[in-house]
Tab-separated table of C-alpha atoms in Angstrom:
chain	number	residue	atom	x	y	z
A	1	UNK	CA	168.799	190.242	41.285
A	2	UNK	CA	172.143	189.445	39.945
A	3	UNK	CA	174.401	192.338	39.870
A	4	UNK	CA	175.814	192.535	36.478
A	5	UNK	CA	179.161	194.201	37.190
A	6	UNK	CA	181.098	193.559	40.352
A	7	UNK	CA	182.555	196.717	42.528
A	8	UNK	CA	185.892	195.350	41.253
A	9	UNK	CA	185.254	195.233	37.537
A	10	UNK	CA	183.386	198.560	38.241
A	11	UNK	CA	186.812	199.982	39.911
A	12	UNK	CA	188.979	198.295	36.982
A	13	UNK	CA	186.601	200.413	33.963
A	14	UNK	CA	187.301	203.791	36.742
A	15	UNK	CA	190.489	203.348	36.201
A	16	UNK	CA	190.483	203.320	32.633
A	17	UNK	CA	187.692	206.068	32.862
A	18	UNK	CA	189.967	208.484	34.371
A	19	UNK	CA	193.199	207.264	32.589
A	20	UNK	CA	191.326	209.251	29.363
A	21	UNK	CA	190.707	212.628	31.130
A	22	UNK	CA	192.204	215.607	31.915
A	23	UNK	CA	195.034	214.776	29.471
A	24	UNK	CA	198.661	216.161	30.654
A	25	UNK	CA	196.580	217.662	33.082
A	26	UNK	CA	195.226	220.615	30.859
A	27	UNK	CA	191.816	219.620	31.179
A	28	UNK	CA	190.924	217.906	27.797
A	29	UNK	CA	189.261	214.639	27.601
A	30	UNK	CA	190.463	212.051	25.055
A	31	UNK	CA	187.224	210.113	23.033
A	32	UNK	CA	189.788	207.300	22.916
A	33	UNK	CA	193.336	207.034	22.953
A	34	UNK	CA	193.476	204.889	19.736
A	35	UNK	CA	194.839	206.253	16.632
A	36	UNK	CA	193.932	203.487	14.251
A	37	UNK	CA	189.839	202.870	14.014
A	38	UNK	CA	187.675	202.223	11.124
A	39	UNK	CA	186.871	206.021	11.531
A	40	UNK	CA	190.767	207.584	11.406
A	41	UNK	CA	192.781	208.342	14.918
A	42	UNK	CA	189.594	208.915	18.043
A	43	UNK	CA	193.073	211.338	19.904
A	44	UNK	CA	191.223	214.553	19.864
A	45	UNK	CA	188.946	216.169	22.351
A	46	UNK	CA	185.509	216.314	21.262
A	47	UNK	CA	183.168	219.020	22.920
A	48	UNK	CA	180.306	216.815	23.178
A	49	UNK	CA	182.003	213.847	24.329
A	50	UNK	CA	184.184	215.594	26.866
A	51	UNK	CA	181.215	216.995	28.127
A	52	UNK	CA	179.347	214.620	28.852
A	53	UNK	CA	182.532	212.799	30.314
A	54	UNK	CA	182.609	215.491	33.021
A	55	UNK	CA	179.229	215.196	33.870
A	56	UNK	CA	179.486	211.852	34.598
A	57	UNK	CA	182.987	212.007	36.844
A	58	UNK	CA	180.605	214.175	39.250
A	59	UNK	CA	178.017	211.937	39.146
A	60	UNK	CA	180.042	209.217	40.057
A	61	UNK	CA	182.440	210.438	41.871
A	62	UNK	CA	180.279	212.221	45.321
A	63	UNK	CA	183.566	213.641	47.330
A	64	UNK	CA	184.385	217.328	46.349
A	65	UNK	CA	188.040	216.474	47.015
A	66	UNK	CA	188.422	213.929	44.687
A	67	UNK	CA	186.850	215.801	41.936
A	68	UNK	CA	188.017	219.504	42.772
A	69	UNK	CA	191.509	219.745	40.477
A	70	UNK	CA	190.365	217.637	37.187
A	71	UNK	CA	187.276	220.111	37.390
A	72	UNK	CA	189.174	222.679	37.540
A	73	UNK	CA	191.616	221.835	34.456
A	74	UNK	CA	188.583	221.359	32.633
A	75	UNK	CA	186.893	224.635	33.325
A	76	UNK	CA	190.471	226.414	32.296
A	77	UNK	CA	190.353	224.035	29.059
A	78	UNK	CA	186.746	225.207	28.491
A	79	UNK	CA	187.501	228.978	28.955
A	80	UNK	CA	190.665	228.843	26.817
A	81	UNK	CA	188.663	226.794	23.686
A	82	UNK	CA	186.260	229.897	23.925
A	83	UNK	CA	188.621	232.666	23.805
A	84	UNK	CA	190.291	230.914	20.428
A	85	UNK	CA	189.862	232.706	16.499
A	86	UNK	CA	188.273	230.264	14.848
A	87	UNK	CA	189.932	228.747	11.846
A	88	UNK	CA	186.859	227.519	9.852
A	89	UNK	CA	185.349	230.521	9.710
A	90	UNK	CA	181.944	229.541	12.086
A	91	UNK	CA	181.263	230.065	15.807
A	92	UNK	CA	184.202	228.158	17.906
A	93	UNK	CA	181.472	226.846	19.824
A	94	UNK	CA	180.224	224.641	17.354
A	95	UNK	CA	183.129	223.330	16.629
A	96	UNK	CA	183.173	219.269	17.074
A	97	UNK	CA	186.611	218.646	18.318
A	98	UNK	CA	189.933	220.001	18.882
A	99	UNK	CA	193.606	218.480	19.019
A	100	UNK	CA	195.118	217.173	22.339
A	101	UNK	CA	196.682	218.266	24.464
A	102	UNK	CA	196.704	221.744	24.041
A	103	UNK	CA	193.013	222.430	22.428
A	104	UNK	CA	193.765	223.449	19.608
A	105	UNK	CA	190.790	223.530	16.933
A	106	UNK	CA	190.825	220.794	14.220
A	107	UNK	CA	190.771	222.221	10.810
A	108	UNK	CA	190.172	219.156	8.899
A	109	UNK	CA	187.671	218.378	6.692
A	110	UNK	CA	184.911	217.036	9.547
A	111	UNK	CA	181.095	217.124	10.033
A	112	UNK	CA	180.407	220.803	11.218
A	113	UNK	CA	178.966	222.633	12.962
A	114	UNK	CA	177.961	220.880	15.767
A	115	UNK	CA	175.431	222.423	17.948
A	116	UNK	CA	174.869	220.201	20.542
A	117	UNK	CA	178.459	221.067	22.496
A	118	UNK	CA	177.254	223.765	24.067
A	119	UNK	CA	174.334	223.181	26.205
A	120	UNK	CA	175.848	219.692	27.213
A	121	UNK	CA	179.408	221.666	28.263
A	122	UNK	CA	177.216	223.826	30.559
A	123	UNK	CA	175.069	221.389	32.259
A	124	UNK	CA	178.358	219.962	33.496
A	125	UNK	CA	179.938	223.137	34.114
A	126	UNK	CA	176.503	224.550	36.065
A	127	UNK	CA	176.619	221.077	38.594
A	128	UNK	CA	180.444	222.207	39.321
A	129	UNK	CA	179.031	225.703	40.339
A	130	UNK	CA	176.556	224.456	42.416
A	131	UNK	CA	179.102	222.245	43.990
A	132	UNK	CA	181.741	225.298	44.422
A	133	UNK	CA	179.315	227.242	46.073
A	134	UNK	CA	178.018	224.469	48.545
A	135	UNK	CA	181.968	224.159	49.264
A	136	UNK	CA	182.007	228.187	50.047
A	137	UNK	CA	184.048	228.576	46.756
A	138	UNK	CA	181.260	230.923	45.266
A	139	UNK	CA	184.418	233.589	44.441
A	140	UNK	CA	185.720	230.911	41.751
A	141	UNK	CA	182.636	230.738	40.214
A	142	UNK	CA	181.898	234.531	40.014
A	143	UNK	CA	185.633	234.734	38.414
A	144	UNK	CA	185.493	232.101	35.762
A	145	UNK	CA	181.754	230.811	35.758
A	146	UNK	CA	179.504	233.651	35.482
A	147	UNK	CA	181.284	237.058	35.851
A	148	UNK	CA	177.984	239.100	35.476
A	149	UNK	CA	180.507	241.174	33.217
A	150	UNK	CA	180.516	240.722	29.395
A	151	UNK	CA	184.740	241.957	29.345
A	152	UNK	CA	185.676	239.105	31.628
A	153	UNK	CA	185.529	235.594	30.177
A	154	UNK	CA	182.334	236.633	27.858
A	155	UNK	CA	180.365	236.407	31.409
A	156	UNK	CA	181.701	233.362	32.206
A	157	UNK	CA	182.145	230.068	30.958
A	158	UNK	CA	178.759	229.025	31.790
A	159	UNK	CA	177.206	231.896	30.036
A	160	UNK	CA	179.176	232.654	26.989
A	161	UNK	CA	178.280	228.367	26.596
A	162	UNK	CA	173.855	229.207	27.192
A	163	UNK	CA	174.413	232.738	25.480
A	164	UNK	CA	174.528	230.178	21.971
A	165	UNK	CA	171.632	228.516	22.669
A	166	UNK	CA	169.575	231.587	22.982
A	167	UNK	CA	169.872	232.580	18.826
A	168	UNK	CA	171.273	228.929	17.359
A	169	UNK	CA	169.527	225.912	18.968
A	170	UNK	CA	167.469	226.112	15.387
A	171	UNK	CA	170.138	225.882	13.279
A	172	UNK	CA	171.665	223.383	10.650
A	173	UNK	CA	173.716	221.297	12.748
A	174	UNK	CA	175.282	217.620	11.995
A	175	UNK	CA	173.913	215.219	14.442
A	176	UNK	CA	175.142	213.105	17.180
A	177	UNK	CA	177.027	210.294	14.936
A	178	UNK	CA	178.209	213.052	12.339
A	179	UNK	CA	176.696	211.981	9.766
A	180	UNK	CA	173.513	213.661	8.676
A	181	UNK	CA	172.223	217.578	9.044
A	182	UNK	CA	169.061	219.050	10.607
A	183	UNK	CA	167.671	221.981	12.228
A	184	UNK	CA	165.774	220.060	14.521
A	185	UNK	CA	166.898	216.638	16.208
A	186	UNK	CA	166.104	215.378	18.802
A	187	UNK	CA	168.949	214.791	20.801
A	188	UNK	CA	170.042	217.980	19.968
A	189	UNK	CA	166.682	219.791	21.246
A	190	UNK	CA	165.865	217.786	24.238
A	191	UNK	CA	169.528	218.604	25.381
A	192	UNK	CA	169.228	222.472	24.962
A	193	UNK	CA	166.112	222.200	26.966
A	194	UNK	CA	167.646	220.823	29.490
A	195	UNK	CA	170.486	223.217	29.551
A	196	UNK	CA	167.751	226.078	28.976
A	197	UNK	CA	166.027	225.279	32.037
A	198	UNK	CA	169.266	224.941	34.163
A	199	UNK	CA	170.349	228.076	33.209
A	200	UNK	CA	167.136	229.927	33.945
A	201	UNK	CA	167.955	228.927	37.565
A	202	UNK	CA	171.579	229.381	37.636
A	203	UNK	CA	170.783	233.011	36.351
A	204	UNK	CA	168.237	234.206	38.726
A	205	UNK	CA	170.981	232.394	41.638
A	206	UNK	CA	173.308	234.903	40.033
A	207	UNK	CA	171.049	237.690	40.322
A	208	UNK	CA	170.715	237.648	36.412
A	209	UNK	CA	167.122	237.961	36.127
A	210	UNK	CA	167.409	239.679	32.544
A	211	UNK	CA	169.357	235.975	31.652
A	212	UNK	CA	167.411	233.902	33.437
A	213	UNK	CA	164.149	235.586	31.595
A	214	UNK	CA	165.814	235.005	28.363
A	215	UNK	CA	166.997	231.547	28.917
A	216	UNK	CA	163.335	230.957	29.749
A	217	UNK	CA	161.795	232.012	27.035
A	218	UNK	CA	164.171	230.076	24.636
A	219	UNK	CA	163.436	227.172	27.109
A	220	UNK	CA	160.224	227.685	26.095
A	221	UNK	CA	160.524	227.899	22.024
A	222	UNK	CA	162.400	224.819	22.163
A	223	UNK	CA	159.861	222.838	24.362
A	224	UNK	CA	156.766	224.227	22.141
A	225	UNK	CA	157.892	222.046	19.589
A	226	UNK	CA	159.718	219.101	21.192
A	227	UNK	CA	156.422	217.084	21.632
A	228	UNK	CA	154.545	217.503	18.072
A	229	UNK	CA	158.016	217.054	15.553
A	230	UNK	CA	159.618	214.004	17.176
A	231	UNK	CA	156.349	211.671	18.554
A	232	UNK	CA	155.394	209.916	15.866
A	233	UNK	CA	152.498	208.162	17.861
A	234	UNK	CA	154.281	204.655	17.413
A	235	UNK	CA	157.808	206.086	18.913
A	236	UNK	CA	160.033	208.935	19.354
A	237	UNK	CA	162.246	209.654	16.499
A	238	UNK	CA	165.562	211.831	16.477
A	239	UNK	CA	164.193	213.195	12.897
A	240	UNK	CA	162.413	212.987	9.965
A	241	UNK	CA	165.568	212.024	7.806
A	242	UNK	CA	166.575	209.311	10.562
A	243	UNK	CA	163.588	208.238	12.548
A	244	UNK	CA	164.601	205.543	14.595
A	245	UNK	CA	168.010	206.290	16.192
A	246	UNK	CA	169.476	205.445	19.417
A	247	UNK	CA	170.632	209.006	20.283
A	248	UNK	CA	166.829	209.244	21.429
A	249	UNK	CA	167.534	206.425	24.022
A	250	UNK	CA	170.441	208.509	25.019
A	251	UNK	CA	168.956	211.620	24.936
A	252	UNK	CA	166.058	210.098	27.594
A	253	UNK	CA	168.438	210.375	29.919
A	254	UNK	CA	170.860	212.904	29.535
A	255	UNK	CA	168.049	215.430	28.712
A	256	UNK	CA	165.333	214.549	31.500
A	257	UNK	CA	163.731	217.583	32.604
A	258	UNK	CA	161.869	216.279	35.777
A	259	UNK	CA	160.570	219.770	36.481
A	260	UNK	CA	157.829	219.260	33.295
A	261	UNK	CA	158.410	214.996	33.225
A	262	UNK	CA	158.153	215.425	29.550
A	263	UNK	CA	159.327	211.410	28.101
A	264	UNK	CA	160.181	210.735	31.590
A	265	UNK	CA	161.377	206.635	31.733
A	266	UNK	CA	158.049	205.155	32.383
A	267	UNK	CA	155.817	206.975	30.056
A	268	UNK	CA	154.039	205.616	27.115
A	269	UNK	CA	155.959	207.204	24.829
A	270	UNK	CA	159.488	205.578	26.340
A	271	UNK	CA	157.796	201.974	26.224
A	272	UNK	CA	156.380	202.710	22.820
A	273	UNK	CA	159.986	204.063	21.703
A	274	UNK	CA	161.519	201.010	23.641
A	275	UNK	CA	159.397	198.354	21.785
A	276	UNK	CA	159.685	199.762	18.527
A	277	UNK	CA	163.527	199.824	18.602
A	278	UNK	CA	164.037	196.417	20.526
A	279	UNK	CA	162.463	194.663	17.223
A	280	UNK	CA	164.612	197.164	15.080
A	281	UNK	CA	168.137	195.802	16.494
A	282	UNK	CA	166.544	191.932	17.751
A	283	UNK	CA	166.171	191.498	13.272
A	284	UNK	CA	169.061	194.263	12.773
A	285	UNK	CA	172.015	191.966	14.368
A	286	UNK	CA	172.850	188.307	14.454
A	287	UNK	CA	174.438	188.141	18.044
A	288	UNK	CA	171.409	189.406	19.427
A	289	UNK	CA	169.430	186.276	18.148
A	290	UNK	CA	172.345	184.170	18.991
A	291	UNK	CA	171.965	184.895	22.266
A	292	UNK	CA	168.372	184.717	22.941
A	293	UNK	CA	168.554	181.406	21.500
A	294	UNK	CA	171.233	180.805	24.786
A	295	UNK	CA	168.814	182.151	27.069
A	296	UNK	CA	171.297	184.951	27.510
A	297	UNK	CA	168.480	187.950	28.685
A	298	UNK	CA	168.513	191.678	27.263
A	299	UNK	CA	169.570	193.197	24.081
A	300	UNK	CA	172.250	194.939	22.149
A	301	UNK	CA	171.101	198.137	20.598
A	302	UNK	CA	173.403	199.677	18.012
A	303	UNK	CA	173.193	203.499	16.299
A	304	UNK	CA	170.053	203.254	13.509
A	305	UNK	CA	169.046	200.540	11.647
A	306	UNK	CA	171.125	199.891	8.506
A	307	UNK	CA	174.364	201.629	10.017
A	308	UNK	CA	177.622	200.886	7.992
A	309	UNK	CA	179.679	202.530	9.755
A	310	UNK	CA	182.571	199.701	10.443
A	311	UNK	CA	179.940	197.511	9.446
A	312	UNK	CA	177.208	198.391	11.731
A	313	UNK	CA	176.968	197.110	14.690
A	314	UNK	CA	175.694	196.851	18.283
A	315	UNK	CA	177.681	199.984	20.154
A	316	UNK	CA	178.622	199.898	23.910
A	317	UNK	CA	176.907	203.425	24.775
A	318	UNK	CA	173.700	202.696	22.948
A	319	UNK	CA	173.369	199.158	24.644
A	320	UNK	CA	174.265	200.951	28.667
A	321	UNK	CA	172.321	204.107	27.732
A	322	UNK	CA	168.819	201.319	27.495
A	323	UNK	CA	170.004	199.779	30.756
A	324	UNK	CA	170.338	203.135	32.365
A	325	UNK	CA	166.883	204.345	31.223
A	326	UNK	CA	165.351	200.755	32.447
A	327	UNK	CA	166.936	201.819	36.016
A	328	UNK	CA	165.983	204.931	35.966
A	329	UNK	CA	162.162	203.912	35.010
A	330	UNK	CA	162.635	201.526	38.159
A	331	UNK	CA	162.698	204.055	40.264
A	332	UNK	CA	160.162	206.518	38.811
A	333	UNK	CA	157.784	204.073	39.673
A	334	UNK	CA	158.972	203.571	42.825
A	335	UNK	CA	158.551	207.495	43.324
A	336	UNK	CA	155.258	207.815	41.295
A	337	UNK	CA	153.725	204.536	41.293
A	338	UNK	CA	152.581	202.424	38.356
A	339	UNK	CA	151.691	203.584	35.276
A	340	UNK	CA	147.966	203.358	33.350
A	341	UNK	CA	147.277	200.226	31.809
A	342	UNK	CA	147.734	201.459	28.493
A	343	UNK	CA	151.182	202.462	29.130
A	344	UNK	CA	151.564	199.071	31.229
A	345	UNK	CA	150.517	197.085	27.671
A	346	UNK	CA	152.757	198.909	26.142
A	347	UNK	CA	155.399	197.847	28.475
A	348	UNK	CA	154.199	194.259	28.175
A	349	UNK	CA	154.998	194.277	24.332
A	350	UNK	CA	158.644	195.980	25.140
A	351	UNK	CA	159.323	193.260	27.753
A	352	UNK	CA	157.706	190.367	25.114
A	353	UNK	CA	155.734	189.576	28.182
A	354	UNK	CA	151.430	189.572	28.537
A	355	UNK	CA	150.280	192.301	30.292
A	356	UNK	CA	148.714	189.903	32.983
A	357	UNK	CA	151.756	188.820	34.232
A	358	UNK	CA	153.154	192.562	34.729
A	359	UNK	CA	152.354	193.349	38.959
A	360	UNK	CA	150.238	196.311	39.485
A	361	UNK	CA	152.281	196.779	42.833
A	362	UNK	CA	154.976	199.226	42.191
A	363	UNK	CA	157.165	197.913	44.257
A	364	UNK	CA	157.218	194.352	42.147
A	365	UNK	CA	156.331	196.340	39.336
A	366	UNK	CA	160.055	198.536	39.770
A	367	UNK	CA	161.652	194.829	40.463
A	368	UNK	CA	160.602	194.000	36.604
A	369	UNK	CA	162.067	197.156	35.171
A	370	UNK	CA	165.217	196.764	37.286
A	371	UNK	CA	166.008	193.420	36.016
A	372	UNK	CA	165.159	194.137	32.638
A	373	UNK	CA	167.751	196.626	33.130
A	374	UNK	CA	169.877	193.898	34.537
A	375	UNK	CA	169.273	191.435	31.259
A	376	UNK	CA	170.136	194.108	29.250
A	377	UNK	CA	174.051	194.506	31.290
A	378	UNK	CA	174.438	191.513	31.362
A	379	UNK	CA	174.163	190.171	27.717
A	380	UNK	CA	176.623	193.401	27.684
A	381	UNK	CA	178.793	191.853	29.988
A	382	UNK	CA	178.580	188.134	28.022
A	383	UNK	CA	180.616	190.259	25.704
A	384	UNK	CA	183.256	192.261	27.509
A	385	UNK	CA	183.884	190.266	30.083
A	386	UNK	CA	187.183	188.404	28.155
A	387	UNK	CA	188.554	192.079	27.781
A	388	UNK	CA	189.751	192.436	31.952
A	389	UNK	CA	186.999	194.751	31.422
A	390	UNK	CA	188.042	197.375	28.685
A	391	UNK	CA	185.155	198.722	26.820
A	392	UNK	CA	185.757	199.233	23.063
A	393	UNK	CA	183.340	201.447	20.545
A	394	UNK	CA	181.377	198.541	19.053
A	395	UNK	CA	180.490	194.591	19.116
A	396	UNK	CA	180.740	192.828	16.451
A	397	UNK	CA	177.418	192.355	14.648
A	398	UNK	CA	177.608	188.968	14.166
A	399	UNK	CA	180.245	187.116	17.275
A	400	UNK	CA	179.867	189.860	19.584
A	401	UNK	CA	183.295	190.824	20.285
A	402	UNK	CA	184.752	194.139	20.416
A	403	UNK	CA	185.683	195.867	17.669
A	404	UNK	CA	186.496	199.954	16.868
A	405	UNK	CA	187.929	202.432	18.981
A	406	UNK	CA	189.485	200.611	21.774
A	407	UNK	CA	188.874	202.262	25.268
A	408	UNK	CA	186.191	204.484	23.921
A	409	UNK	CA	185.405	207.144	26.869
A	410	UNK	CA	181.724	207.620	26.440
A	411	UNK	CA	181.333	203.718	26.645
A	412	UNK	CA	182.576	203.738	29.816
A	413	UNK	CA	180.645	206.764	31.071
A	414	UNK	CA	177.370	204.982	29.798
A	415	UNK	CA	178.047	201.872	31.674
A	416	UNK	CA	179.235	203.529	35.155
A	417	UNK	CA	176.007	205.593	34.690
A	418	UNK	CA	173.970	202.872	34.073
A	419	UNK	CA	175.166	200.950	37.244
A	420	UNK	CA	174.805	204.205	39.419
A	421	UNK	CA	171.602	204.689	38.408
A	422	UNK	CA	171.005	201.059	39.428
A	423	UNK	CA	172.297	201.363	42.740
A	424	UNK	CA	169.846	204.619	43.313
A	425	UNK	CA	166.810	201.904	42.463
A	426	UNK	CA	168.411	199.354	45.092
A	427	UNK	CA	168.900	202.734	47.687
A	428	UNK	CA	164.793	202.693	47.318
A	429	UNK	CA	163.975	199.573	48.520
């Protein structure tokens, strides 16, 4: 298997990882530091994007030490955007993005609310806990985290974060991209769950059994419907408005709930979602035939077909996030063995392969989905590679090279994710 970023490239992107966080050390978490994209300045803090930031610098980063002050920052950033008086009139929790460096809320004109900040903010927040305690810091955590008191900090950050999801994870929200408005995406949903179930735990660890009940029975409202509304029986859409939508692929993986295994990365309904939305962006973008026609392996997946944002185009994140979830199905079959042949067919047609030649041993079987994993970073890296390494917002549609927000934070996270979860598969065999 060829490695499709070196430890050296992977330390160069690090660098320019971190240079985008904790900003003048006050704990906010810049989507770009470009002021100039097709979409106005990227120089603000958004909750979603910062979160999700976070929760990959502990993934990626094992050593307390290393992690312990920037963690910090961003809890104080967190608690102090909570505390604020909203200016647009709606819950500061759903609101999208604030200024840098001092967190200000943005009052312009903007997609809002934005529902999705929350539960993704304490999923980060609740793995810093759990790594605060196991470092016999459980006093920090009872003073900012969860207070199990209501007058200090709203209960905590973590809480006063869940505490939203319990009455609005079914209301209007703008989606992912900003774009377009639902009650129920899937992104959105899967997310919550997620958070939901984490929170269940973290409460009863608290001795919050009251919370914990609560956050299970939202888990479980949210779950009852997560299934039915967004399988469509051909693939998993984000929503009815938007069906096929690369936040899903996203959402695969930053909203796995292995204590149910609902979508987990081998099931049918991942292949059938994979298959369905390789053709989408194979006809949707010109580079991507290019390539195949220069035996260049993988695929660049963009937002939705017929984007036009910037032009619409293969995106960074979207295109990491596929090689993350091909990793990650790697080594769920390594853990679980293969799936049925029905789900292995389905594979078959996602890979453009006959289901004869897929191995029913799951040990070859994983070394298929790991280098389809691989194909996919490396027709990334065909394209970033001329950049020392700097990963933009978008590739161009039609050459391939980077265009948008330059140094776009959430690319990076999706591609240092992707190659973790890659070096988890290798750990297995």
């Amino acid at each position: 298997m060829k490695r499709p970023f070196s430890d050296d490239e992977l330390d160069t992107m690090r660098g320019y990882f971190e240079a985008n966080i904790n900003i003048e050390s006050k704990g906010g978490v810049v989507a770009a530091p470009d002021y100039d994209t097709p979409g106005g300045s990227y120089y603000y803090h958004w909750m979603r994007d910062g979160a999700l930031t976070m929760r990959t610098y502990q993934e990626i980063y094992s050593n307390f030490t290393e992690i312990e002050s920037t963690m910090k920052s961003y809890v104080q950033w967190v608690l102090d955007a909570q505390a604020e008086e909203d200016p647009n009139g709606q819950d500061v929790r759903t609101e999208p993005k604030f200024e840098l460096p001092n967190g200000e809320v943005f009052t312009g004109a903007w997609c809002r609310p934005q529902n999705d900040g929350p539960g993704l903010q304490a999923t980060a927040l609740m793995m810093f806990a759990d790594t605060l305690i196991a470092n016999d810091q459980s006093d920090y955590v009872s003073t900012y985290l969860w207070t199990n008191d209501p007058t200090e900090y709203y209960g905590g950050a973590i809480k006063r974060d869940l505490d939203y999801i319990v009455s609005g994870f079914a209301t209007s929200t703008c989606d992912l991209w900003e774009e377009i408005r639902s009650t129920n995406l899937f992104w959105n949903r899967l997310t919550m769950k997620k958070a939901m179930g984490m929170g269940a735990d973290f409460a009863s660890r608290m001795g919050d059994e009251a919370t914990a009940s609560s956050y299970r029975d939202t888990e479980q409202k949210i779950n009852s419907t997560l299934y039915d509304d967004h399988w469509s029986g051909s693939y998993v859409l984000e929503d009815t408005s938007r069906t096929k939508d690369s936040a899903v692929i996203v959402g695969f993986n930053a909203g796995y709930d292995s204590s149910d295994g609902m979508y987990n990365p081998s099931s049918y309904e991942v292949a059938s979602t994979v298959s369905s939305y390789n053709s989408l962006f194979c006809n949707e973008y010109k580079v991507n035939t290019d390539d195949s026609a220069k035996g260049i392996t993988g695929v660049l997946y963009g937002r939705y077909g017929g984007d036009t944002y910037a032009g619409g185009n293969p995106w960074v994140l979207s295109t990491a996030a596929l090689g993350q979830l091909l990793y990650r199905a790697a080594s769920y079959i390594l853990d679980n063995g293969v799936p049925d042949s029905t789900t292995l067919a389905k594979w078959a047609e996602a890979f453009n392969a006959d289901v004869k030649d897929l191995p029913t041993d799951s040990e070859l079987l994983a070394e298929v989905f790991a280098a389809a994993g691989d194909g996919v970073l490396l027709r990334l890296r065909t394209h970033v590679q001329g950049y020392n390494w700097h990963l933009a917002e978008q590739l161009d549609r039609n050459t391939g090279a980077q265009i948008s927000a330059e140094d776009l934070t959430w690319s990076y996270a999706e591609v240092l994710n992707a190659m973790r979860q890659r070096d988890i598969y290798i750990s297995k065999t």
